[in-house]
Amino acid sequence: MDVAQVLHMNGGDGDYSYSNNSLLQRKVISMTKPIIDDALADLYSAMNFPKTLIMADLGCSSGPNTLLVASELVKSVDKIRQKFGNDESPEIQIYLNDLPHNDFNTIFLSVSKFQKNLTNQMVPSSSSPCYVSGVPGSFYTRLFLSKSIHFVYSSYSLMWLSQVPKMINTNKGNIYMSTTSPPNVIKAYHEQFQRDFLMFLKCRKEEMVSGGRMVLTILGRQSDDPCSKECCYVWDLLATSLNDMVAEGLIDEEKLDSFNIPQYTPSPKEVCNEVEKEGSFAINRLKVSEVDWDACTDNNVNSLEEDAQGYNMGKCMRAVAEPLILSYFGESIIEEVFERYTNNIKICMSREKAKLVNVTLSMTRKG
């Protein structure tokens, strides 16, 4: 699997698009906003009220969350400027980065509306001019000029790996780390995360100015066990659906055994270890939070349906996972797979309060 070619959220604005099924991710962005505000305030004052600010959203995806982040960054800077009593607004450049097959067209079509909304929400005479550019490419490579970026932000992106780990043993019956995965499979996943995250930090080290700030939110886990339910359960339910189809002869068993999700959900300790190992960033704040699976359900929509929460979580996961499944197994099984997967999610959510764990890290680029 060439991850750079197939890893992207469902584009467009259809029923299973990421644009229409990313309420959970929006909730996480909202939860981490105070950390972003603090980092920007520290940056702005430390830079002695700069005339320009260059920011980057890495793994921006598409849909309303993308420009929501950009909007919140601009408004946060303007509030900080007013708090410090500075009359001159900085010019702001925001780079939106994701892999080349991301739906950048949808983003670009929304930019003019985004800029108009900013103007309406802020005092025109004091609002910060904001310029938006798209930057396609992997954030495990260099993306920007040396020492050019002041602030880096990323949410729910860094758990995705640059490639499927190379495994000595077959991860039979599984599509991700699981309690039944061979130890070498778990080791391969962990080592791939270490290589990738270290490379991410090395690249940002070159691109960021001294004293620049970076805020990262990664889908992770609290447990030291990489196969704990809190990070693996959502993929175990998909594996169950695929295995049931193997048993019915709808999917080839060898095909399934060679398919693995290119993701690793790290613990706070694992994240900190790589930051300390690379050595270019000082950790200012580390926060672990939780979000319920039902955060993907709008309380004003389908609230009367008993299984609405499970149905919407199924759509959320389809928006994320469909391109991977489609590229590997083909179009013919897609509807059947996600019908079964959604049903398994419904059953799970009717029995327990399932949660996802977020690891949020705020850092400063050392001088």
Coordinates of C-alpha atoms in Angstrom, one line a residue:
M1 CA 0.0 0.0 0.0
D2 CA 1.4 3.4 -1.0
V3 CA 0.0 5.4 1.9
A4 CA 0.7 8.8 0.3
Q5 CA -1.5 7.8 -2.6
V6 CA -4.5 6.3 -0.7
L7 CA -4.6 8.0 2.7
H8 CA -7.1 10.8 2.6
M9 CA -10.6 11.4 3.9
N10 CA -13.6 11.1 1.7
G11 CA -13.8 14.4 -0.3
G12 CA -16.8 16.3 -1.6
D13 CA -19.9 17.0 0.4
G14 CA -21.8 13.8 0.0
D15 CA -23.5 11.6 2.6
Y16 CA -20.2 9.8 3.5
S17 CA -17.9 12.8 3.0
Y18 CA -15.5 13.9 5.7
S19 CA -17.0 17.4 5.3
N20 CA -20.4 16.1 6.6
N21 CA -19.0 13.6 9.1
S22 CA -16.4 15.3 11.2
L23 CA -18.3 16.6 14.2
L24 CA -16.1 14.5 16.6
Q25 CA -12.9 16.0 15.2
R26 CA -14.5 19.5 15.6
K27 CA -15.2 18.7 19.2
V28 CA -11.6 17.9 19.7
I29 CA -10.5 21.1 18.1
S30 CA -12.8 23.0 20.5
M31 CA -11.4 21.2 23.5
T32 CA -7.8 22.1 22.7
K33 CA -8.5 25.8 21.8
P34 CA -7.3 27.1 25.2
I35 CA -3.9 25.5 24.7
I36 CA -3.6 27.0 21.2
D37 CA -4.6 30.5 22.6
D38 CA -1.9 30.3 25.3
A39 CA 0.8 29.2 22.8
L40 CA -0.1 32.1 20.4
A41 CA -0.1 34.6 23.3
D42 CA 3.3 33.4 24.4
L43 CA 4.6 33.6 20.8
Y44 CA 3.2 37.0 20.1
S45 CA 4.7 38.6 23.2
A46 CA 8.0 36.8 22.9
M47 CA 8.3 38.1 19.3
N48 CA 7.7 41.6 20.4
F49 CA 4.4 42.2 18.5
P50 CA 5.6 41.0 15.0
K51 CA 4.3 42.6 11.8
T52 CA 3.9 39.2 10.1
L53 CA 3.0 35.7 11.3
I54 CA 3.5 32.6 9.3
M55 CA 1.4 29.6 10.4
A56 CA 0.9 26.0 9.2
D57 CA -2.0 23.6 9.7
L58 CA -0.5 20.1 9.0
G59 CA -2.9 17.4 8.0
C60 CA -5.7 19.9 7.4
S61 CA -8.0 17.6 5.5
S62 CA -11.1 19.3 4.0
G63 CA -14.5 20.5 5.0
P64 CA -15.6 23.0 7.6
N65 CA -13.0 22.0 10.2
T66 CA -10.1 23.1 8.0
L67 CA -11.1 26.8 7.7
L68 CA -12.5 26.7 11.2
V69 CA -9.0 26.2 12.5
A70 CA -7.7 28.9 10.3
S71 CA -10.4 31.3 11.5
E72 CA -9.8 30.5 15.1
L73 CA -6.1 31.1 14.7
V74 CA -6.7 34.6 13.1
K75 CA -9.3 35.6 15.7
S76 CA -7.1 34.4 18.6
V77 CA -4.2 36.5 17.3
D78 CA -6.4 39.6 17.0
K79 CA -7.7 39.2 20.6
I80 CA -4.2 38.8 21.9
R81 CA -3.2 42.0 19.9
Q82 CA -6.0 43.9 21.5
K83 CA -5.1 42.6 25.0
F84 CA -1.6 43.8 24.6
G85 CA -2.9 47.2 23.4
N86 CA -1.1 47.0 20.0
D87 CA -2.8 49.0 17.3
E88 CA -1.1 47.4 14.4
S89 CA -2.5 44.0 13.2
P90 CA 0.1 41.5 11.9
E91 CA -0.3 40.2 8.4
I92 CA -1.0 36.4 8.6
Q93 CA -0.1 33.7 6.2
I94 CA -1.7 30.3 6.8
Y95 CA -0.4 27.2 5.0
L96 CA -2.9 24.3 4.7
N97 CA -1.0 21.1 4.3
D98 CA -2.1 17.5 3.5
L99 CA -1.3 14.7 1.2
P100 CA -1.7 15.3 -2.6
H101 CA -5.0 13.4 -2.9
N102 CA -6.7 15.5 -0.2
D103 CA -9.7 17.4 -1.5
F104 CA -8.0 20.8 -1.8
N105 CA -10.5 22.0 -4.4
T106 CA -13.3 22.1 -1.8
I107 CA -11.0 24.1 0.5
F108 CA -10.1 26.6 -2.2
L109 CA -13.8 27.1 -3.2
S110 CA -14.5 28.1 0.4
V111 CA -11.6 30.6 0.9
S112 CA -13.5 33.7 -0.3
K113 CA -16.4 32.9 2.0
F114 CA -14.0 32.3 4.9
Q115 CA -12.4 35.7 4.4
K116 CA -15.7 37.5 4.2
N117 CA -16.8 35.8 7.4
L118 CA -13.6 36.9 9.1
T119 CA -14.3 40.5 8.1
N120 CA -17.8 40.3 9.4
Q121 CA -16.8 38.8 12.7
M122 CA -13.9 41.3 13.5
V123 CA -13.6 45.0 13.6
P124 CA -12.6 45.9 10.0
S125 CA -10.2 48.6 10.9
S126 CA -8.2 46.3 13.2
S127 CA -8.6 42.9 11.6
S128 CA -5.5 40.9 10.6
P129 CA -5.0 40.5 6.9
C130 CA -5.0 36.7 6.2
Y131 CA -3.7 34.9 3.2
V132 CA -4.3 31.2 2.6
S133 CA -2.2 28.8 0.6
G134 CA -2.3 25.0 0.0
V135 CA 0.8 22.9 0.4
P136 CA 0.4 19.3 -0.8
G137 CA 2.9 16.8 0.6
S138 CA 3.7 14.5 3.5
F139 CA 4.6 16.2 6.8
Y140 CA 7.2 13.5 7.2
T141 CA 9.2 15.5 4.6
R142 CA 10.3 19.1 4.4
L143 CA 7.5 21.4 3.3
F144 CA 8.6 25.0 4.0
L145 CA 11.6 27.3 3.7
S146 CA 14.2 27.1 6.5
K147 CA 13.4 29.2 9.6
S148 CA 10.2 30.6 8.0
I149 CA 7.3 29.2 10.2
H150 CA 6.3 30.8 13.5
F151 CA 3.4 28.5 14.5
V152 CA 2.6 24.9 13.6
Y153 CA -0.7 23.2 14.4
S154 CA -1.9 19.7 13.8
S155 CA -5.0 17.8 15.0
Y156 CA -5.8 14.2 14.5
S157 CA -3.2 13.6 11.9
L158 CA 0.1 12.5 13.4
M159 CA -1.3 9.1 14.4
W160 CA -1.2 8.3 10.7
L161 CA 2.1 6.6 9.7
S162 CA 4.1 7.2 6.5
Q163 CA 3.8 3.6 5.6
V164 CA 2.3 0.3 6.8
P165 CA 5.0 -1.2 9.2
K166 CA 7.1 -4.0 7.7
M167 CA 6.2 -7.1 9.7
I168 CA 8.1 -10.4 10.2
N169 CA 4.9 -12.2 11.1
T170 CA 1.5 -12.0 9.5
N171 CA -1.0 -10.1 11.6
K172 CA -3.6 -12.9 10.9
G173 CA -7.2 -12.0 11.4
N174 CA -6.4 -8.4 12.4
I175 CA -6.0 -5.2 10.5
Y176 CA -4.3 -3.2 13.3
M177 CA -2.6 -3.9 16.6
S178 CA -4.7 -6.3 18.7
T179 CA -4.5 -8.5 21.7
T180 CA -4.1 -11.5 19.3
S181 CA -1.3 -9.8 17.2
P182 CA 2.2 -11.4 17.4
P183 CA 4.7 -9.4 19.5
N184 CA 6.8 -8.6 16.4
V185 CA 3.8 -6.9 14.8
I186 CA 3.4 -4.6 17.9
K187 CA 7.1 -3.9 17.8
A188 CA 7.0 -3.1 14.1
Y189 CA 4.1 -0.6 14.7
H190 CA 6.0 1.1 17.5
E191 CA 9.2 1.4 15.7
Q192 CA 7.5 2.9 12.6
F193 CA 5.9 5.5 14.9
Q194 CA 9.3 6.3 16.4
R195 CA 10.9 6.8 13.0
D196 CA 8.0 8.8 11.6
F197 CA 7.6 11.1 14.6
L198 CA 11.3 11.7 14.9
M199 CA 11.4 12.7 11.2
F200 CA 8.4 15.0 11.7
L201 CA 10.3 16.8 14.5
K202 CA 13.5 17.0 12.5
C203 CA 11.7 18.6 9.5
R204 CA 9.9 21.1 11.7
K205 CA 13.1 22.0 13.5
E206 CA 14.5 23.2 10.1
E207 CA 11.4 25.1 9.1
M208 CA 10.5 26.9 12.3
V209 CA 12.0 30.1 13.7
S210 CA 13.8 30.1 17.1
G211 CA 11.1 30.5 19.7
G212 CA 8.3 29.3 17.4
R213 CA 5.4 27.4 18.9
M214 CA 3.9 24.1 17.9
V215 CA 0.6 22.5 19.2
L216 CA -0.1 18.9 18.3
T217 CA -3.2 16.8 19.1
I218 CA -2.7 13.1 18.4
L219 CA -5.2 10.3 18.7
G220 CA -3.6 8.2 21.4
R221 CA -4.0 6.2 24.6
Q222 CA -3.5 6.6 28.3
S223 CA -2.5 3.0 28.9
D224 CA 1.0 1.7 28.4
D225 CA -0.5 -1.3 26.6
P226 CA -0.4 -0.5 22.8
C227 CA -3.3 -3.0 22.3
S228 CA -5.6 -1.5 24.9
K229 CA -9.2 -1.2 24.1
E230 CA -9.2 2.6 24.2
C231 CA -7.2 2.8 21.0
C232 CA -7.8 -0.5 19.2
Y233 CA -11.5 -1.2 19.7
V234 CA -12.7 0.9 16.8
W235 CA -10.5 -1.0 14.3
D236 CA -11.3 -4.4 16.0
L237 CA -14.9 -3.8 15.1
L238 CA -14.0 -3.3 11.4
A239 CA -11.8 -6.4 11.5
T240 CA -14.7 -8.4 12.8
S241 CA -16.8 -7.2 9.9
L242 CA -14.1 -8.2 7.4
N243 CA -13.5 -11.6 9.0
D244 CA -17.2 -12.4 8.9
M245 CA -17.1 -11.7 5.1
V246 CA -14.1 -14.0 4.8
A247 CA -16.0 -16.7 6.5
E248 CA -18.9 -16.2 4.0
G249 CA -16.5 -16.3 1.0
L250 CA -17.0 -12.7 0.2
I251 CA -13.4 -11.7 0.8
D252 CA -10.2 -13.7 0.2
E253 CA -8.5 -14.7 3.5
E254 CA -5.0 -14.0 2.3
K255 CA -6.1 -10.6 1.0
L256 CA -7.4 -9.7 4.5
D257 CA -4.3 -11.1 6.3
S258 CA -2.1 -8.8 4.2
F259 CA -4.1 -5.6 5.0
N260 CA -3.1 -3.4 7.9
I261 CA -4.1 0.1 9.0
P262 CA -1.1 2.6 8.8
Q263 CA -1.8 4.1 12.2
Y264 CA -0.3 4.2 15.7
T265 CA -1.9 5.7 18.7
P266 CA 0.9 6.6 21.1
S267 CA 0.9 7.1 24.9
P268 CA 2.0 10.5 26.3
K269 CA 5.2 8.9 27.5
E270 CA 6.0 7.6 23.9
V271 CA 5.4 11.1 22.5
C272 CA 7.6 12.8 25.1
N273 CA 10.4 10.3 24.6
E274 CA 10.7 11.2 20.9
V275 CA 10.6 14.9 21.6
E276 CA 13.4 14.5 24.2
K277 CA 15.3 12.3 21.9
E278 CA 15.2 14.8 19.0
G279 CA 16.1 17.6 21.3
S280 CA 15.0 20.7 19.4
F281 CA 11.8 21.4 21.2
A282 CA 10.9 22.2 24.9
I283 CA 7.6 20.8 26.1
N284 CA 5.5 23.6 27.7
R285 CA 2.3 21.6 28.3
L286 CA 1.0 18.1 27.9
K287 CA -2.7 17.3 28.3
V288 CA -4.6 14.0 27.9
S289 CA -8.3 14.2 27.3
E290 CA -11.2 12.0 26.3
V291 CA -14.0 12.3 23.8
D292 CA -17.0 10.0 23.6
W293 CA -17.8 8.2 20.3
D294 CA -21.2 9.9 20.4
A295 CA -19.5 13.3 19.9
C296 CA -19.9 12.6 16.2
T297 CA -23.6 13.0 16.6
D298 CA -25.3 16.4 16.3
N299 CA -27.7 16.6 19.2
N300 CA -30.2 18.4 17.0
V301 CA -30.2 15.7 14.3
N302 CA -31.7 12.2 14.5
S303 CA -32.0 12.6 18.3
L304 CA -35.2 10.5 18.3
E305 CA -33.5 7.5 16.8
E306 CA -32.2 5.0 19.3
D307 CA -29.3 4.0 17.2
A308 CA -28.5 7.5 15.8
Q309 CA -25.2 7.6 17.7
G310 CA -24.0 4.3 16.3
Y311 CA -25.1 5.2 12.8
N312 CA -23.3 8.5 12.8
M313 CA -20.1 7.0 14.3
G314 CA -20.3 4.5 11.4
K315 CA -20.5 7.3 8.9
C316 CA -17.6 9.1 10.6
M317 CA -15.4 6.0 10.4
R318 CA -16.5 5.4 6.8
A319 CA -15.4 9.0 5.9
V320 CA -12.0 8.1 7.3
A321 CA -11.5 4.5 6.3
E322 CA -13.3 4.1 3.0
P323 CA -10.4 5.2 0.8
L324 CA -8.1 2.7 2.4
I325 CA -10.7 -0.2 2.1
L326 CA -11.6 0.8 -1.5
S327 CA -8.0 0.9 -2.7
Y328 CA -7.2 -2.5 -1.2
F329 CA -10.4 -4.6 -1.6
G330 CA -12.2 -2.8 -4.5
E331 CA -15.5 -1.2 -4.8
S332 CA -17.7 -4.3 -4.9
I333 CA -17.6 -4.9 -1.2
I334 CA -17.8 -1.4 0.1
E335 CA -21.5 -1.1 0.9
E336 CA -21.5 -4.5 2.6
V337 CA -18.4 -3.9 4.7
F338 CA -19.6 -0.6 6.1
E339 CA -23.2 -1.8 6.7
R340 CA -21.7 -4.6 8.9
Y341 CA -19.2 -2.2 10.5
T342 CA -21.9 0.3 11.4
N343 CA -24.0 -2.4 12.9
N344 CA -21.1 -3.6 15.0
I345 CA -20.6 0.0 16.2
K346 CA -24.3 0.3 17.1
I347 CA -24.1 -2.8 19.2
C348 CA -21.0 -1.6 20.9
M349 CA -22.4 1.8 21.7
S350 CA -25.6 0.4 23.0
R351 CA -23.7 -1.6 25.6
E352 CA -21.0 0.8 26.7
K353 CA -19.7 4.4 26.7
A354 CA -16.8 4.1 24.3
K355 CA -14.2 6.8 24.2
L356 CA -11.2 8.1 22.2
V357 CA -8.1 9.5 23.9
N358 CA -6.3 12.6 22.8
V359 CA -2.7 13.5 23.6
T360 CA -2.2 17.3 23.2
L361 CA 1.3 18.7 23.3
S362 CA 2.4 22.4 23.2
M363 CA 6.1 23.0 22.5
T364 CA 8.6 25.8 21.8
R365 CA 11.4 25.6 19.2
K366 CA 14.6 26.0 21.1
G367 CA 17.1 28.7 20.1

